[in-house]
Amino acid sequence: MSTIFSRVDKKSLGYNVTQVDAFLAAARRAYDQPDLHDDELDADTGALESVDEIAAGTESATTLPATTLPATTDDEPGAANGAEALHPLIVKQPEADETGTGIRLTAEGIRHTAFAMHKGGYSPDQVDAALERLEDAFAARERDQATRAGGEQAWMAEAEAAVEVIVGRLSRPPGARFTRTSVLAVGYKRVDVDRLANKLVKYFRDGRELTVAEVRTAVFRPERGGYREAQVDLVLDSVVDVMLAVR
């Protein structure tokens, strides 16, 4: 069981302990590689920061066994299937390691990870903060690997091409930037999405200040006939990818 996260009291809802620990095990297998290039060593410590250290937000977290999962208990909904709410890549990670199929946990996979809730689980605030730190770390690793393989110029050219597509979409007239739901269906409130879209266009075009956290935590009110949620979420995913790639 993880010593990184605190647990909420037994009457409060937290994240499913089994699922979070399964995620951490998958993240370790994907990230804590012993044969990485020397230039990935931490500049201050001279050693790679581990998944546990990143998740805990400290340089001295206790390292846990890489493949050991905790025993489940009957009072944890979903414990019989700890992978129930996890991203498919995380579920398949152990099999990929054994078969060499090449499936790997990525920054995007971490962003789409979700956990079931049960009483007495891990603190959602602590786990969510750890997921953001891990997504950042995986994104930085992916950029390093890509630039070593294809060069910095090719990486930036790809990012710039993605920005052009994003800005083109977000520069459409207000109220028409995304497909709308029917008048009987609920979507994201258009004025809320348009407000964030304006900020993003200014960020990409004019260098206005905007953080990844602001995009990650953006909340839109519901509205009948609003923007289709899946379409908006897909574009915001691309925005986060680009922001992490170029910072």
mmCIF file of C-alpha atoms in Angstrom, residues 33-180:
data_model
loop_
_atom_site.group_PDB
_atom_site.id
_atom_site.type_symbol
_atom_site.label_atom_id
_atom_site.label_comp_id
_atom_site.label_asym_id
_atom_site.label_seq_id
_atom_site.Cartn_x
_atom_site.Cartn_y
_atom_site.Cartn_z
ATOM 1 C CA GLN A 33 14.020 2.745 -16.097
ATOM 2 C CA PRO A 34 17.594 1.969 -15.002
ATOM 3 C CA ASP A 35 19.170 2.328 -18.447
ATOM 4 C CA LEU A 36 18.269 5.935 -19.256
ATOM 5 C CA HIS A 37 20.749 8.318 -20.827
ATOM 6 C CA ASP A 38 22.993 10.183 -18.392
ATOM 7 C CA ASP A 39 21.650 13.573 -19.437
ATOM 8 C CA GLU A 40 18.303 12.660 -17.837
ATOM 9 C CA LEU A 41 19.879 12.611 -14.389
ATOM 10 C CA ASP A 42 18.611 15.191 -11.957
ATOM 11 C CA ALA A 43 20.992 18.142 -12.006
ATOM 12 C CA ASP A 44 20.974 18.585 -8.222
ATOM 13 C CA THR A 45 20.973 15.022 -6.928
ATOM 14 C CA GLY A 46 22.855 13.303 -9.735
ATOM 15 C CA ALA A 47 20.202 10.601 -9.858
ATOM 16 C CA LEU A 48 16.893 10.115 -11.577
ATOM 17 C CA GLU A 49 13.869 11.281 -9.667
ATOM 18 C CA SER A 50 11.563 8.300 -9.206
ATOM 19 C CA VAL A 51 7.814 8.098 -9.743
ATOM 20 C CA ASP A 52 7.287 7.963 -5.979
ATOM 21 C CA GLU A 53 9.337 11.129 -5.481
ATOM 22 C CA ILE A 54 7.486 12.943 -8.267
ATOM 23 C CA ALA A 55 4.088 11.812 -6.981
ATOM 24 C CA ALA A 56 4.936 12.892 -3.441
ATOM 25 C CA GLY A 57 6.435 16.184 -4.573
ATOM 26 C CA THR A 58 9.645 15.433 -2.675
ATOM 27 C CA GLU A 59 13.151 14.253 -3.447
ATOM 28 C CA SER A 60 13.264 11.786 -0.584
ATOM 29 C CA ALA A 61 10.046 9.745 -0.769
ATOM 30 C CA THR A 62 10.170 6.100 0.209
ATOM 31 C CA THR A 63 10.506 3.889 -2.848
ATOM 32 C CA LEU A 64 7.930 1.115 -2.969
ATOM 33 C CA PRO A 65 8.211 -2.313 -4.640
ATOM 34 C CA ALA A 66 7.738 -1.915 -8.374
ATOM 35 C CA THR A 67 5.210 -4.674 -8.975
ATOM 36 C CA THR A 68 3.588 -5.457 -5.620
ATOM 37 C CA LEU A 69 -0.103 -4.595 -5.301
ATOM 38 C CA PRO A 70 -1.939 -4.390 -1.970
ATOM 39 C CA ALA A 71 -4.403 -6.988 -0.797
ATOM 40 C CA THR A 72 -8.007 -5.973 -1.410
ATOM 41 C CA THR A 73 -10.782 -5.868 1.138
ATOM 42 C CA ASP A 74 -14.503 -6.459 0.873
ATOM 43 C CA ASP A 75 -15.344 -2.921 2.017
ATOM 44 C CA GLU A 76 -13.679 -1.363 -1.038
ATOM 45 C CA PRO A 77 -16.137 -1.150 -3.959
ATOM 46 C CA GLY A 78 -14.319 -2.139 -7.100
ATOM 47 C CA ALA A 79 -11.644 -3.976 -5.140
ATOM 48 C CA ALA A 80 -12.421 -7.214 -6.940
ATOM 49 C CA ASN A 81 -11.351 -5.506 -10.126
ATOM 50 C CA GLY A 82 -8.840 -2.831 -9.181
ATOM 51 C CA ALA A 83 -8.401 -1.833 -12.822
ATOM 52 C CA GLU A 84 -12.092 -1.081 -13.312
ATOM 53 C CA ALA A 85 -11.750 2.715 -13.586
ATOM 54 C CA LEU A 86 -8.193 2.908 -14.879
ATOM 55 C CA HIS A 87 -7.071 4.046 -18.318
ATOM 56 C CA PRO A 88 -6.775 0.989 -20.655
ATOM 57 C CA LEU A 89 -3.037 1.549 -21.149
ATOM 58 C CA ILE A 90 -2.443 1.171 -17.434
ATOM 59 C CA VAL A 91 -4.450 -2.031 -17.294
ATOM 60 C CA LYS A 92 -2.454 -3.502 -20.186
ATOM 61 C CA GLN A 93 0.985 -2.315 -19.005
ATOM 62 C CA PRO A 94 2.044 -5.531 -17.209
ATOM 63 C CA GLU A 95 1.046 -7.659 -20.210
ATOM 64 C CA ALA A 96 2.945 -5.319 -22.521
ATOM 65 C CA ASP A 97 6.063 -5.659 -20.384
ATOM 66 C CA GLU A 98 5.892 -9.437 -20.657
ATOM 67 C CA THR A 99 5.030 -9.694 -24.348
ATOM 68 C CA GLY A 100 7.003 -6.746 -25.699
ATOM 69 C CA THR A 101 3.972 -5.323 -27.506
ATOM 70 C CA GLY A 102 5.215 -1.769 -27.031
ATOM 71 C CA ILE A 103 2.214 -0.425 -25.096
ATOM 72 C CA ARG A 104 3.456 2.279 -22.753
ATOM 73 C CA LEU A 105 1.896 4.642 -20.242
ATOM 74 C CA THR A 106 2.136 8.208 -21.541
ATOM 75 C CA ALA A 107 1.425 11.742 -20.358
ATOM 76 C CA GLU A 108 -1.870 11.593 -22.227
ATOM 77 C CA GLY A 109 -2.754 8.286 -20.570
ATOM 78 C CA ILE A 110 -2.136 9.805 -17.148
ATOM 79 C CA ARG A 111 -4.377 12.763 -18.006
ATOM 80 C CA HIS A 112 -7.230 10.377 -18.790
ATOM 81 C CA THR A 113 -6.791 8.247 -15.685
ATOM 82 C CA ALA A 114 -9.727 8.133 -13.269
ATOM 83 C CA PHE A 115 -10.352 6.271 -10.041
ATOM 84 C CA ALA A 116 -13.507 4.984 -8.402
ATOM 85 C CA MET A 117 -14.543 6.444 -5.044
ATOM 86 C CA HIS A 118 -14.952 4.575 -1.786
ATOM 87 C CA LYS A 119 -15.066 5.454 1.894
ATOM 88 C CA GLY A 120 -11.722 5.803 3.592
ATOM 89 C CA GLY A 121 -9.795 6.016 0.327
ATOM 90 C CA TYR A 122 -6.825 8.148 -0.624
ATOM 91 C CA SER A 123 -7.147 11.942 -0.477
ATOM 92 C CA PRO A 124 -8.435 13.070 -3.926
ATOM 93 C CA ASP A 125 -6.595 16.397 -3.672
ATOM 94 C CA GLN A 126 -3.261 14.692 -3.027
ATOM 95 C CA VAL A 127 -3.734 12.118 -5.780
ATOM 96 C CA ASP A 128 -4.903 14.717 -8.323
ATOM 97 C CA ALA A 129 -1.850 16.874 -7.582
ATOM 98 C CA ALA A 130 0.381 13.809 -8.021
ATOM 99 C CA LEU A 131 -1.239 12.997 -11.369
ATOM 100 C CA GLU A 132 -0.461 16.504 -12.619
ATOM 101 C CA ARG A 133 3.179 16.231 -11.527
ATOM 102 C CA LEU A 134 3.514 12.826 -13.143
ATOM 103 C CA GLU A 135 1.910 14.017 -16.376
ATOM 104 C CA ASP A 136 4.449 16.856 -16.476
ATOM 105 C CA ALA A 137 7.330 14.453 -15.851
ATOM 106 C CA PHE A 138 6.182 11.967 -18.487
ATOM 107 C CA ALA A 139 5.684 14.791 -20.996
ATOM 108 C CA ALA A 140 9.217 16.061 -20.357
ATOM 109 C CA ARG A 141 10.579 12.521 -20.789
ATOM 110 C CA GLU A 142 8.669 12.095 -24.051
ATOM 111 C CA ARG A 143 10.002 15.397 -25.362
ATOM 112 C CA ASP A 144 13.585 14.435 -24.484
ATOM 113 C CA GLN A 145 13.226 11.088 -26.239
ATOM 114 C CA ALA A 146 11.620 12.646 -29.308
ATOM 115 C CA THR A 147 14.227 15.396 -29.657
ATOM 116 C CA ARG A 148 17.080 12.915 -29.338
ATOM 117 C CA ALA A 149 15.484 10.804 -32.048
ATOM 118 C CA GLY A 150 14.388 13.515 -34.491
ATOM 119 C CA GLY A 151 15.959 16.728 -33.304
ATOM 120 C CA GLU A 152 14.660 19.809 -31.500
ATOM 121 C CA GLN A 153 13.726 21.549 -34.742
ATOM 122 C CA ALA A 154 11.455 18.718 -35.871
ATOM 123 C CA TRP A 155 9.790 18.594 -32.446
ATOM 124 C CA MET A 156 9.085 22.330 -32.455
ATOM 125 C CA ALA A 157 7.831 22.221 -36.041
ATOM 126 C CA GLU A 158 5.293 19.568 -35.029
ATOM 127 C CA ALA A 159 4.217 21.657 -32.042
ATOM 128 C CA GLU A 160 3.837 24.761 -34.216
ATOM 129 C CA ALA A 161 1.692 22.837 -36.683
ATOM 130 C CA ALA A 162 -0.545 21.723 -33.820
ATOM 131 C CA VAL A 163 -0.826 25.333 -32.618
ATOM 132 C CA GLU A 164 -1.990 26.455 -36.067
ATOM 133 C CA VAL A 165 -4.777 23.871 -36.034
ATOM 134 C CA ILE A 166 -5.823 24.780 -32.477
ATOM 135 C CA VAL A 167 -5.805 28.536 -33.097
ATOM 136 C CA GLY A 168 -7.736 28.056 -36.311
ATOM 137 C CA ARG A 169 -10.471 26.243 -34.412
ATOM 138 C CA LEU A 170 -10.558 28.656 -31.470
ATOM 139 C CA SER A 171 -10.604 31.741 -33.703
ATOM 140 C CA ARG A 172 -13.996 30.902 -35.158
ATOM 141 C CA PRO A 173 -16.882 33.264 -34.313
ATOM 142 C CA PRO A 174 -18.211 33.047 -30.730
ATOM 143 C CA GLY A 175 -20.973 30.514 -30.426
ATOM 144 C CA ALA A 176 -19.744 28.618 -33.482
ATOM 145 C CA ARG A 177 -16.373 27.306 -32.376
ATOM 146 C CA PHE A 178 -17.624 23.765 -31.772
ATOM 147 C CA THR A 179 -20.550 21.615 -32.828
ATOM 148 C CA ARG A 180 -23.626 22.153 -30.671
#
